[in-house]
DNA sequence: GCAAAAGTGTTGCTGTTACACCCATGA
DNA sequence: TCATGGGTGTAACAGCAACACTTTTGC
């Protein structure tokens, strides 16, 4: 910290931004929130929501603001976490911009509202396939890749899958979330054994009826971690 | 990214810095490189080397520059990795400074040279106990805590312990590095079994003689990972 | 009674822990 | 020969992967 003049902070010509990879489940698929750019560079391409950090603003506040302003919807993430900072010199043709990338998880149902929105500089917003997205602007594909990797990590260490679901849910539903995030099928018996032995789920007594045999409903147990490293 | 005017990058009044937690082994102990501040705030307190990022400079280049300029020594890290970005509004009394924290590993022997140095604004630099450091300036204790946690993680996922040692080393020496990083004793037999079964070590044929029974020397195998998430 | 989805156990493998004695060398 | 540190094996346990059939409901 000693290269800093003791007086005031010099305005370095390095712009600081946040980008947000916000995930939710829709149609049994993992979706990511993307905005379609309305201006150059990369006009009409899809991009992660992002924007410059303001001076009095915490990083996570900037992430929330950006999420809301670019989608015109009051999104309430269940989880928000910084996961990497992207600062390669050539990553943005407009100048030197370093971006702190965030991972957000939005609960079930969120996906309904954000079909069409119009921030100032976007053509719209949408929830698109996270594993097979369209071509993305800037280095946003790298950011998304890394966000997915972190999300997959968090399945093991925290129980982040729970945050994608409503308060009560069935085990097959939870398994579906894991499968969507990992992008592969899991064994039903092993999954149940593992999850139930962790003791983070409590049966609600109710059952969900519908097609086929009714399923036990569970909810998150009182003692559930959420953060790690 | 859409809150950015398409023209040029506005100079946000947010300063971007890097801080570096550089580790090395000395006297069988894990040490971290600290500089003693020569000016306010926190004059005479110890701090991690750090400084503002310049506009054309990659983040890791800034980390290397800061490491060198504040210690007046040509340090050649074996590993350098960004691990978290610290941006809390009140973390620096001089203004809004967001800092991308880096973890560096320096090889055995490095510790000899950096006893006394004099960058412009420091009283000196030194390698101090990483697990029991003196009081640190700003939020540098939080940064160090997180750096240690990441370093411990990297013992499992990469084989970062190897980077602390010279090209050839004995198994007890390697175990010593693990113990110093984890700050606890390990079982000799289990450690050997685990490391040898990983196949990342190849015996060099030579033995190290000295006190007691001579020890087999090993070197890093050709196929060794170094990075993960 | 049939379609659809929920639920259930066992076996083998692999990795981890705990634990105590003998071996090779230099002084 | 003794002090010093290097090197070795086994048994219990936990966690994980593979694998197929029965149960409950709605129609």
Short mmCIF file of C-alpha atoms (C1' of nucleotides) in Angstrom, two decimals:
data_model
loop_
_atom_site.label_atom_id
_atom_site.label_comp_id
_atom_site.label_asym_id
_atom_site.label_seq_id
_atom_site.Cartn_x
_atom_site.Cartn_y
_atom_site.Cartn_z
CA UNK A 1 0.00 0.00 0.00
CA UNK A 2 2.98 2.26 0.08
CA UNK A 3 2.91 3.55 -3.46
CA UNK A 4 -0.10 5.60 -2.50
CA UNK A 5 0.51 9.27 -1.81
CA UNK A 6 -0.75 9.84 1.69
CA UNK A 7 -3.03 12.67 0.64
CA UNK A 8 -6.00 11.72 -1.51
CA UNK A 9 -6.71 8.87 -3.85
CA UNK A 10 -5.44 9.66 -7.32
CA UNK A 11 -8.04 8.87 -9.95
CA UNK A 12 -6.31 5.99 -11.70
CA UNK A 13 -7.40 5.64 -15.30
CA UNK A 14 -8.57 2.12 -14.53
CA UNK A 15 -12.33 1.66 -14.53
CA UNK A 16 -13.82 -0.66 -11.94
CA UNK A 17 -16.95 -2.61 -12.83
CA UNK A 18 -19.01 -5.54 -11.70
CA UNK A 19 -20.52 -8.23 -13.88
CA UNK A 20 -23.16 -10.60 -12.62
CA UNK A 21 -23.88 -14.17 -13.63
CA UNK A 22 -27.37 -14.70 -12.21
CA UNK A 23 -28.78 -18.20 -12.36
CA UNK A 24 -32.25 -19.65 -11.99
CA UNK A 25 -34.05 -22.85 -12.94
CA UNK A 26 -36.60 -22.88 -15.73
CA UNK A 27 -38.17 -25.87 -17.48
CA UNK A 28 -35.78 -28.16 -15.66
CA UNK A 29 -32.87 -26.32 -17.19
CA UNK A 30 -30.27 -24.03 -15.70
CA UNK A 31 -30.68 -20.52 -17.09
CA UNK A 32 -28.53 -17.44 -16.87
CA UNK A 33 -29.76 -13.86 -17.05
CA UNK A 34 -28.47 -12.09 -20.14
CA UNK A 35 -29.13 -8.68 -21.63
CA UNK A 36 -29.07 -7.87 -25.29
CA UNK A 37 -26.81 -4.93 -25.95
CA UNK A 38 -28.29 -1.89 -27.68
CA UNK A 39 -25.06 -0.13 -28.56
CA UNK A 40 -21.55 -0.61 -29.83
CA UNK A 41 -19.36 -2.43 -29.30
CA UNK A 42 -21.07 -5.77 -29.65
CA UNK A 43 -24.50 -4.27 -30.44
CA UNK A 44 -27.25 -6.93 -30.49
CA UNK A 45 -24.96 -9.46 -28.82
CA UNK A 46 -25.86 -10.92 -25.47
CA UNK A 47 -23.90 -10.03 -22.37
CA UNK A 48 -23.94 -10.49 -18.64
CA UNK A 49 -25.47 -7.56 -16.76
CA UNK A 50 -22.72 -5.27 -15.57
CA UNK A 51 -21.68 -1.70 -14.93
CA UNK A 52 -19.24 0.62 -13.25
CA UNK A 53 -18.95 0.71 -9.48
CA UNK A 54 -19.81 4.03 -7.87
CA UNK A 55 -17.57 5.55 -5.30
CA UNK A 56 -19.61 5.11 -2.12
CA UNK A 57 -21.00 1.76 -3.11
CA UNK A 58 -20.05 -1.69 -1.85
CA UNK A 59 -19.24 -4.23 -4.53
CA UNK A 60 -22.24 -6.41 -3.75
CA UNK A 61 -24.49 -3.35 -3.79
CA UNK A 62 -23.22 -2.51 -7.24
CA UNK A 63 -24.00 -6.07 -8.32
CA UNK A 64 -27.56 -5.79 -7.03
CA UNK A 65 -28.10 -2.39 -8.60
CA UNK A 66 -26.87 -3.58 -11.97
CA UNK A 67 -29.09 -6.62 -11.79
CA UNK A 68 -32.13 -4.51 -11.11
CA UNK A 69 -31.49 -1.60 -13.40
CA UNK A 70 -30.77 -3.69 -16.44
CA UNK A 71 -33.76 -5.93 -16.06
CA UNK A 72 -36.29 -3.47 -14.63
CA UNK A 73 -37.31 -6.15 -12.18
CA UNK A 74 -36.91 -6.36 -8.43
CA UNK A 75 -34.72 -9.43 -8.29
CA UNK A 76 -33.97 -10.71 -4.81
CA UNK A 77 -31.03 -13.07 -5.00
CA UNK A 78 -30.87 -15.84 -2.44
CA UNK A 79 -27.14 -15.94 -2.79
CA UNK A 80 -24.61 -13.41 -4.02
CA UNK A 81 -20.92 -14.00 -4.08
CA UNK A 82 -17.90 -12.53 -5.78
CA UNK A 83 -15.90 -15.28 -7.51
CA UNK A 84 -13.16 -13.80 -9.67
CA UNK A 85 -11.85 -10.50 -10.95
CA UNK A 86 -11.28 -10.15 -14.66
CA UNK A 87 -8.75 -7.53 -15.57
CA UNK A 88 -6.93 -8.47 -18.73
CA UNK A 89 -5.80 -5.32 -20.51
CA UNK A 90 -7.53 -6.00 -23.81
CA UNK A 91 -10.80 -7.34 -22.47
CA UNK A 92 -12.82 -4.21 -23.25
CA UNK A 93 -12.06 -2.19 -26.41
CA UNK A 94 -13.28 1.01 -24.75
CA UNK A 95 -10.43 1.16 -22.26
CA UNK A 96 -9.01 -0.45 -19.20
CA UNK A 97 -11.86 -1.93 -17.25
CA UNK A 98 -11.39 -4.36 -14.41
CA UNK A 99 -14.50 -6.24 -13.45
CA UNK A 100 -15.30 -8.09 -10.25
CA UNK A 101 -17.52 -10.95 -11.34
CA UNK A 102 -20.36 -12.10 -9.11
CA UNK A 103 -22.45 -15.24 -8.94
CA UNK A 104 -26.12 -14.84 -8.00
CA UNK A 105 -28.80 -17.44 -7.40
CA UNK A 106 -32.45 -16.52 -7.83
CA UNK A 107 -35.30 -18.60 -6.46
CA UNK A 108 -37.83 -20.57 -8.42
CA UNK A 109 -40.48 -18.42 -10.07
CA UNK A 110 -38.17 -15.49 -10.72
CA UNK A 111 -37.87 -16.56 -14.29
CA UNK A 112 -41.47 -15.69 -15.05
CA UNK A 113 -41.10 -11.93 -14.75
CA UNK A 114 -37.96 -11.02 -16.65
CA UNK A 115 -38.97 -11.90 -20.18
CA UNK A 116 -38.99 -8.37 -21.53
CA UNK A 117 -37.42 -5.39 -19.90
CA UNK A 118 -35.74 -2.22 -21.04
CA UNK A 119 -32.93 -0.56 -19.23
CA UNK A 120 -31.55 2.47 -21.00
CA UNK A 121 -29.00 0.77 -23.18
CA UNK A 122 -30.38 -2.71 -23.66
CA UNK A 123 -32.79 -4.17 -26.15
CA UNK A 124 -34.11 -6.53 -23.53
CA UNK A 125 -33.27 -9.21 -21.07
CA UNK A 126 -33.87 -12.92 -20.98
CA UNK A 127 -33.12 -16.14 -19.18
CA UNK A 128 -31.07 -18.27 -21.56
CA UNK A 129 -29.49 -21.66 -21.35
CA UNK A 130 -26.47 -21.49 -19.08
CA UNK A 131 -24.68 -24.49 -20.54
CA UNK A 132 -25.45 -23.66 -24.19
CA UNK A 133 -25.68 -19.86 -24.33
CA UNK A 134 -25.57 -17.76 -27.51
CA UNK A 135 -22.33 -16.02 -28.44
CA UNK A 136 -21.47 -13.53 -25.72
CA UNK A 137 -19.87 -10.09 -25.87
CA UNK A 138 -16.40 -9.26 -24.54
CA UNK A 139 -14.90 -12.02 -22.40
CA UNK A 140 -18.25 -12.92 -20.95
CA UNK A 141 -18.04 -16.53 -22.02
CA UNK A 142 -14.96 -16.94 -19.82
CA UNK A 143 -16.79 -15.29 -16.97
CA UNK A 144 -19.75 -17.59 -17.44
CA UNK A 145 -17.52 -20.66 -17.59
CA UNK A 146 -15.92 -19.74 -14.34
CA UNK A 147 -19.28 -18.93 -12.75
CA UNK A 148 -20.56 -22.38 -13.68
CA UNK A 149 -17.48 -24.01 -12.22
CA UNK A 150 -17.97 -22.11 -8.98
CA UNK A 151 -21.64 -22.97 -8.88
CA UNK A 152 -20.80 -26.64 -9.27
CA UNK A 153 -18.27 -26.38 -6.45
CA UNK A 154 -20.89 -24.81 -4.23
CA UNK A 155 -23.16 -27.79 -4.66
CA UNK A 156 -20.75 -29.80 -2.56
CA UNK A 157 -19.45 -27.33 -0.05
CA UNK A 158 -22.52 -25.28 0.60
CA UNK A 159 -25.96 -26.49 -0.24
CA UNK A 160 -26.56 -23.90 -2.86
CA UNK A 161 -29.01 -26.07 -4.78
CA UNK A 162 -31.61 -25.37 -2.10
CA UNK A 163 -31.64 -21.70 -3.01
CA UNK A 164 -33.03 -22.46 -6.46
CA UNK A 165 -36.17 -24.02 -5.02
CA UNK A 166 -39.25 -22.80 -3.18
CA UNK A 167 -39.42 -23.30 0.57
CA UNK A 168 -40.70 -26.84 0.25
CA UNK A 169 -39.65 -29.23 -2.45
CA UNK A 170 -39.34 -32.92 -3.21
CA UNK A 171 -36.17 -34.92 -3.45
CA UNK A 172 -36.58 -35.56 -7.18
CA UNK A 173 -36.92 -31.80 -7.67
CA UNK A 174 -33.72 -31.20 -5.75
CA UNK A 175 -32.02 -33.88 -7.78
CA UNK A 176 -33.20 -32.11 -10.91
CA UNK A 177 -31.45 -28.94 -9.78
CA UNK A 178 -28.21 -30.80 -9.18
CA UNK A 179 -28.46 -32.46 -12.57
CA UNK A 180 -29.16 -29.18 -14.32
CA UNK A 181 -26.17 -27.52 -12.70
CA UNK A 182 -23.81 -30.41 -13.30
CA UNK A 183 -25.25 -31.02 -16.75
CA UNK A 184 -25.39 -34.78 -16.21
CA UNK A 185 -27.65 -37.45 -14.78
CA UNK A 186 -27.27 -38.67 -11.21
CA UNK A 187 -28.19 -41.96 -9.62
CA UNK A 188 -31.43 -41.64 -7.68
CA UNK A 189 -30.54 -43.95 -4.81
CA UNK A 190 -27.07 -42.56 -4.25
CA UNK A 191 -28.37 -39.03 -4.41
CA UNK A 192 -31.06 -39.67 -1.79
CA UNK A 193 -28.63 -41.46 0.50
CA UNK A 194 -26.10 -38.70 0.32
CA UNK A 195 -28.50 -35.83 0.80
CA UNK A 196 -30.51 -37.40 3.58
CA UNK A 197 -27.42 -38.45 5.50
CA UNK A 198 -26.16 -34.87 5.45
CA UNK A 199 -29.03 -33.90 7.70
CA UNK A 200 -29.73 -30.59 5.99
CA UNK A 201 -33.26 -31.58 5.00
CA UNK A 202 -36.29 -32.04 7.24
CA UNK A 203 -39.48 -33.70 5.99
CA UNK A 204 -42.43 -31.34 6.14
CA UNK A 205 -44.93 -34.17 6.61
CA UNK A 206 -46.83 -33.04 3.51
CA UNK A 207 -46.68 -34.79 0.17
CA UNK A 208 -46.79 -33.41 -3.32
CA UNK A 209 -49.45 -35.04 -5.44
CA UNK A 210 -49.65 -34.91 -9.24
CA UNK A 211 -48.62 -37.43 -11.83
CA UNK A 212 -47.39 -40.74 -10.47
CA UNK A 213 -46.74 -41.62 -6.87
CA UNK A 214 -46.89 -38.65 -4.46
CA UNK A 215 -43.54 -37.41 -3.16
CA UNK A 216 -42.49 -36.39 0.31
CA UNK A 217 -41.96 -32.66 0.70
CA UNK A 218 -38.86 -31.41 2.47
CA UNK A 219 -37.60 -28.06 3.68
CA UNK A 220 -34.16 -26.74 4.55
CA UNK A 221 -33.12 -27.68 8.07
CA UNK A 222 -32.38 -24.95 10.60
CA UNK A 223 -28.67 -25.70 10.56
CA UNK A 224 -27.54 -25.12 7.00
CA UNK A 225 -24.34 -23.47 5.95
CA UNK A 226 -24.19 -21.13 3.00
CA UNK A 227 -20.72 -19.73 2.55
CA UNK A 228 -17.25 -21.16 2.17
CA UNK A 229 -14.00 -19.68 1.03
CA UNK B 1 -21.87 -3.58 -19.28
CA UNK B 2 -24.54 -1.26 -20.53
CA UNK B 3 -24.17 1.54 -18.05
CA UNK B 4 -20.95 2.46 -19.77
CA UNK B 5 -21.09 5.39 -22.16
CA UNK B 6 -19.90 4.02 -25.45
CA UNK B 7 -17.22 6.68 -25.84
CA UNK B 8 -14.34 6.53 -23.40
CA UNK B 9 -13.94 5.11 -19.95
CA UNK B 10 -14.93 7.66 -17.33
CA UNK B 11 -12.35 7.91 -14.57
CA UNK B 12 -14.39 6.50 -11.72
CA UNK B 13 -13.23 7.81 -8.39
CA UNK B 14 -12.53 4.25 -7.28
CA UNK B 15 -8.87 3.40 -6.94
CA UNK B 16 -7.77 -0.05 -8.01
CA UNK B 17 -4.88 -1.69 -6.21
CA UNK B 18 -3.25 -5.05 -5.71
CA UNK B 19 -2.03 -6.51 -2.44
CA UNK B 20 0.26 -9.52 -2.32
CA UNK B 21 0.56 -12.20 0.32
CA UNK B 22 3.89 -13.80 -0.57
CA UNK B 23 4.86 -16.93 1.32
CA UNK B 24 8.11 -18.80 1.78
CA UNK B 25 9.54 -21.32 4.23
CA UNK B 26 12.17 -20.33 6.75
CA UNK B 27 13.43 -22.26 9.76
CA UNK B 28 10.70 -24.82 9.23
CA UNK B 29 8.10 -22.12 9.59
CA UNK B 30 5.73 -20.55 7.08
CA UNK B 31 6.62 -16.88 6.62
CA UNK B 32 4.86 -14.05 4.86
CA UNK B 33 6.54 -11.02 3.33
CA UNK B 34 5.59 -7.83 5.14
CA UNK B 35 6.71 -4.23 4.82
CA UNK B 36 6.87 -1.75 7.63
CA UNK B 37 5.04 1.40 6.71
CA UNK B 38 6.93 4.66 6.80
CA UNK B 39 3.98 7.03 6.60
CA UNK B 40 0.49 7.69 7.83
CA UNK B 41 -1.91 6.13 8.18
CA UNK B 42 -0.65 3.17 10.16
CA UNK B 43 2.97 4.43 10.24
CA UNK B 44 5.37 1.82 11.66
CA UNK B 45 2.71 -0.91 11.34
CA UNK B 46 3.32 -3.90 9.16
CA UNK B 47 1.38 -4.39 5.95
CA UNK B 48 1.25 -6.60 2.92
CA UNK B 49 3.07 -5.18 -0.10
CA UNK B 50 0.59 -3.41 -2.34
CA UNK B 51 -0.01 -0.51 -4.67
CA UNK B 52 -2.18 1.00 -7.33
CA UNK B 53 -2.59 -0.70 -10.68
CA UNK B 54 -1.38 1.29 -13.65
CA UNK B 55 -3.48 1.62 -16.73
CA UNK B 56 -1.63 -0.55 -19.22
CA UNK B 57 -0.63 -3.14 -16.69
CA UNK B 58 -2.05 -6.63 -16.13
CA UNK B 59 -3.09 -7.42 -12.60
CA UNK B 60 -0.42 -10.05 -12.13
CA UNK B 61 2.22 -7.67 -13.50
CA UNK B 62 1.17 -5.13 -10.93
CA UNK B 63 1.51 -7.77 -8.25
CA UNK B 64 5.04 -8.61 -9.39
CA UNK B 65 6.06 -4.97 -9.65
CA UNK B 66 4.80 -4.21 -6.18
CA UNK B 67 6.61 -7.22 -4.79
CA UNK B 68 9.86 -6.10 -6.32
CA UNK B 69 9.68 -2.39 -5.75
CA UNK B 70 8.80 -2.65 -2.10
CA UNK B 71 11.49 -5.14 -1.27
CA UNK B 72 14.26 -4.02 -3.64
CA UNK B 73 14.85 -7.66 -4.45
CA UNK B 74 14.28 -9.60 -7.64
CA UNK B 75 11.72 -12.04 -6.33
CA UNK B 76 10.69 -14.75 -8.77
CA UNK B 77 7.47 -16.34 -7.54
CA UNK B 78 6.90 -19.96 -8.44
CA UNK B 79 3.18 -19.41 -8.21
CA UNK B 80 1.05 -16.30 -8.43
CA UNK B 81 -2.68 -16.32 -8.21
CA UNK B 82 -5.44 -13.84 -7.52
CA UNK B 83 -7.70 -15.12 -4.75
CA UNK B 84 -10.17 -12.43 -3.67
CA UNK B 85 -11.00 -8.80 -4.19
CA UNK B 86 -11.39 -6.62 -1.12
CA UNK B 87 -13.53 -3.59 -1.69
CA UNK B 88 -15.36 -2.65 1.48
CA UNK B 89 -16.02 1.09 1.47
CA UNK B 90 -14.28 1.89 4.73
CA UNK B 91 -11.24 -0.35 4.33
CA UNK B 92 -8.83 2.48 3.57
CA UNK B 93 -9.22 5.85 5.32
CA UNK B 94 -7.67 7.67 2.36
CA UNK B 95 -10.54 6.95 0.02
CA UNK B 96 -12.26 4.26 -1.93
CA UNK B 97 -9.70 1.67 -2.84
CA UNK B 98 -10.56 -1.74 -4.15
CA UNK B 99 -7.76 -4.23 -3.98
CA UNK B 100 -7.30 -7.48 -5.86
CA UNK B 101 -5.42 -9.72 -3.44
CA UNK B 102 -2.82 -12.15 -4.75
CA UNK B 103 -1.16 -15.22 -3.31
CA UNK B 104 2.50 -15.79 -4.20
CA UNK B 105 4.81 -18.68 -3.41
CA UNK B 106 8.55 -18.14 -3.35
CA UNK B 107 11.06 -20.95 -3.47
CA UNK B 108 13.41 -22.03 -0.74
CA UNK B 109 16.36 -19.68 -0.25
CA UNK B 110 14.47 -16.54 -1.18
CA UNK B 111 14.14 -15.69 2.44
CA UNK B 112 17.84 -15.04 2.83
CA UNK B 113 17.94 -11.88 0.72
CA UNK B 114 15.02 -9.77 1.85
CA UNK B 115 16.05 -8.99 5.40
CA UNK B 116 16.51 -5.25 4.92
CA UNK B 117 15.27 -3.26 1.98
CA UNK B 118 14.08 0.26 1.40
CA UNK B 119 11.41 1.15 -1.09
CA UNK B 120 10.51 4.82 -1.08
CA UNK B 121 7.85 4.75 1.56
CA UNK B 122 8.76 1.79 3.73
CA UNK B 123 11.07 1.42 6.70
CA UNK B 124 11.98 -2.07 5.57
CA UNK B 125 10.72 -5.47 4.71
CA UNK B 126 10.87 -8.82 6.44
CA UNK B 127 9.66 -12.37 6.41
CA UNK B 128 7.44 -12.82 9.44
CA UNK B 129 5.45 -15.67 10.87
CA UNK B 130 2.39 -16.24 8.71
CA UNK B 131 0.30 -17.92 11.39
CA UNK B 132 1.30 -15.53 14.19
CA UNK B 133 1.98 -12.19 12.49
CA UNK B 134 2.24 -8.82 14.24
CA UNK B 135 -0.72 -6.43 14.11
CA UNK B 136 -1.35 -5.50 10.50
CA UNK B 137 -2.50 -2.24 8.92
CA UNK B 138 -5.88 -1.71 7.25
CA UNK B 139 -7.79 -4.96 6.66
CA UNK B 140 -4.62 -6.87 5.93
CA UNK B 141 -5.24 -9.44 8.63
CA UNK B 142 -8.44 -10.48 6.81
CA UNK B 143 -6.50 -10.66 3.57
CA UNK B 144 -3.83 -12.80 5.17
CA UNK B 145 -6.43 -15.11 6.74
CA UNK B 146 -8.00 -15.70 3.40
CA UNK B 147 -4.64 -16.18 1.72
CA UNK B 148 -3.77 -18.87 4.24
CA UNK B 149 -7.08 -20.61 3.66
CA UNK B 150 -6.48 -20.60 -0.07
CA UNK B 151 -2.94 -21.84 0.37
CA UNK B 152 -4.21 -24.74 2.47
CA UNK B 153 -6.78 -25.56 -0.21
CA UNK B 154 -4.07 -25.61 -2.84
CA UNK B 155 -2.17 -28.25 -0.94
CA UNK B 156 -4.88 -30.71 -1.88
CA UNK B 157 -5.95 -29.61 -5.30
CA UNK B 158 -2.67 -28.55 -6.78
CA UNK B 159 0.63 -29.63 -5.34
CA UNK B 160 1.62 -26.19 -4.30
CA UNK B 161 3.85 -27.45 -1.50
CA UNK B 162 6.42 -28.47 -4.10
CA UNK B 163 6.93 -24.84 -5.10
CA UNK B 164 8.34 -24.01 -1.67
CA UNK B 165 11.22 -26.44 -2.10
CA UNK B 166 14.36 -26.66 -4.22
CA UNK B 167 14.33 -28.92 -7.25
CA UNK B 168 15.18 -32.01 -5.23
CA UNK B 169 13.96 -32.64 -1.72
CA UNK B 170 13.24 -35.43 0.70
CA UNK B 171 9.84 -36.64 1.79
CA UNK B 172 10.32 -35.44 5.37
CA UNK B 173 11.13 -31.99 4.01
CA UNK B 174 7.95 -32.01 1.95
CA UNK B 175 5.99 -33.14 4.98
CA UNK B 176 7.49 -30.23 6.90
CA UNK B 177 6.11 -27.81 4.32
CA UNK B 178 2.65 -29.31 4.62
CA UNK B 179 2.80 -29.15 8.38
CA UNK B 180 3.96 -25.55 8.36
CA UNK B 181 1.13 -24.53 6.04
CA UNK B 182 -1.55 -26.44 7.89
CA UNK B 183 -0.07 -25.50 11.26
CA UNK B 184 -0.41 -29.03 12.60
CA UNK B 185 1.46 -32.31 12.72
CA UNK B 186 0.81 -35.06 10.17
CA UNK B 187 1.30 -38.81 10.41
CA UNK B 188 4.48 -39.85 8.65
CA UNK B 189 3.25 -43.15 7.22
CA UNK B 190 -0.05 -41.79 5.95
CA UNK B 191 1.65 -38.79 4.43
CA UNK B 192 4.13 -40.94 2.50
CA UNK B 193 1.44 -43.30 1.30
CA UNK B 194 -0.75 -40.50 0.07
CA UNK B 195 1.96 -38.52 -1.68
CA UNK B 196 3.66 -41.50 -3.30
CA UNK B 197 0.38 -42.95 -4.54
CA UNK B 198 -0.44 -39.65 -6.26
CA UNK B 199 2.45 -40.25 -8.62
CA UNK B 200 3.61 -36.64 -8.71
CA UNK B 201 7.03 -37.47 -7.28
CA UNK B 202 9.88 -39.32 -8.95
CA UNK B 203 12.89 -40.55 -6.97
CA UNK B 204 16.09 -38.93 -8.19
CA UNK B 205 18.22 -41.91 -7.18
CA UNK B 206 20.38 -39.69 -4.98
CA UNK B 207 20.15 -39.58 -1.20
CA UNK B 208 20.58 -36.74 1.19
CA UNK B 209 23.12 -37.49 3.85
CA UNK B 210 23.46 -35.57 7.11
CA UNK B 211 22.28 -36.39 10.59
CA UNK B 212 20.60 -39.77 10.98
CA UNK B 213 19.68 -42.16 8.23
CA UNK B 214 20.10 -40.76 4.69
CA UNK B 215 16.87 -39.85 2.91
CA UNK B 216 15.78 -40.53 -0.64
CA UNK B 217 15.69 -37.42 -2.80
CA UNK B 218 12.69 -36.79 -5.03
CA UNK B 219 11.81 -34.32 -7.72
CA UNK B 220 8.52 -33.18 -9.22
CA UNK B 221 7.23 -35.57 -11.88
CA UNK B 222 6.73 -34.33 -15.42
CA UNK B 223 2.96 -34.50 -15.10
CA UNK B 224 2.05 -32.12 -12.29
CA UNK B 225 -0.88 -29.78 -12.24
CA UNK B 226 -0.64 -26.32 -10.83
CA UNK B 227 -3.91 -24.47 -11.23
CA UNK B 228 -7.51 -25.04 -10.27
CA UNK B 229 -10.49 -22.75 -10.12
"C1'" DG C 1 -54.79 -52.63 -14.96
"C1'" DC C 2 -51.67 -49.57 -16.78
"C1'" DA C 3 -48.75 -45.56 -17.05
"C1'" DA C 4 -45.86 -42.58 -14.38
"C1'" DA C 5 -42.97 -41.30 -11.03
"C1'" DA C 6 -41.32 -42.31 -6.00
"C1'" DG C 7 -38.99 -45.09 -3.14
"C1'" DT C 8 -35.72 -48.71 -1.43
"C1'" DG C 9 -30.41 -52.15 -0.19
"C1'" DT C 10 -26.36 -54.40 -1.12
"C1'" DT C 11 -21.76 -55.01 -2.70
"C1'" DG C 12 -17.13 -53.68 -3.96
"C1'" DC C 13 -13.76 -50.25 -4.17
"C1'" DT C 14 -11.01 -46.50 -2.60
"C1'" DG C 15 -9.21 -43.27 0.47
"C1'" DT C 16 -8.33 -42.02 5.34
"C1'" DT C 17 -7.09 -42.74 10.00
"C1'" DA C 18 -4.83 -44.68 13.89
"C1'" DC C 19 -1.02 -46.90 15.49
"C1'" DA C 20 4.63 -49.04 16.86
"C1'" DC C 21 8.74 -50.84 15.44
"C1'" DC C 22 13.11 -51.54 12.70
"C1'" DC C 23 16.92 -49.45 9.73
"C1'" DA C 24 20.96 -46.76 8.13
"C1'" DT C 25 24.21 -43.57 9.14
"C1'" DG C 26 27.73 -40.47 11.80
"C1'" DA C 27 29.94 -39.48 15.97
"C1'" DT D 1 26.97 -48.45 20.80
"C1'" DC D 2 24.13 -44.85 20.79
"C1'" DA D 3 21.70 -40.91 19.12
"C1'" DT D 4 19.29 -39.20 15.17
"C1'" DG D 5 16.10 -39.15 11.89
"C1'" DG D 6 14.24 -42.30 7.76
"C1'" DG D 7 11.46 -45.86 6.47
"C1'" DT D 8 7.82 -49.49 6.71
"C1'" DG D 9 2.35 -52.44 7.17
"C1'" DT D 10 -2.15 -53.45 8.76
"C1'" DA D 11 -6.83 -53.11 10.28
"C1'" DA D 12 -11.18 -50.43 10.93
"C1'" DC D 13 -14.04 -47.24 8.94
"C1'" DA D 14 -16.40 -43.93 5.87
"C1'" DG D 15 -17.82 -42.35 1.50
"C1'" DC D 16 -18.91 -43.34 -3.26
"C1'" DA D 17 -20.36 -45.83 -7.49
"C1'" DA D 18 -22.85 -49.38 -9.73
"C1'" DC D 19 -26.92 -51.69 -10.13
"C1'" DA D 20 -33.04 -53.49 -10.58
"C1'" DC D 21 -37.20 -54.04 -8.60
"C1'" DT D 22 -41.43 -52.68 -5.80
"C1'" DT D 23 -44.90 -49.13 -4.34
"C1'" DT D 24 -48.31 -45.57 -4.74
"C1'" DT D 25 -51.14 -42.83 -7.09
"C1'" DG D 26 -54.39 -40.97 -11.24
"C1'" DC D 27 -56.71 -42.23 -15.26
#
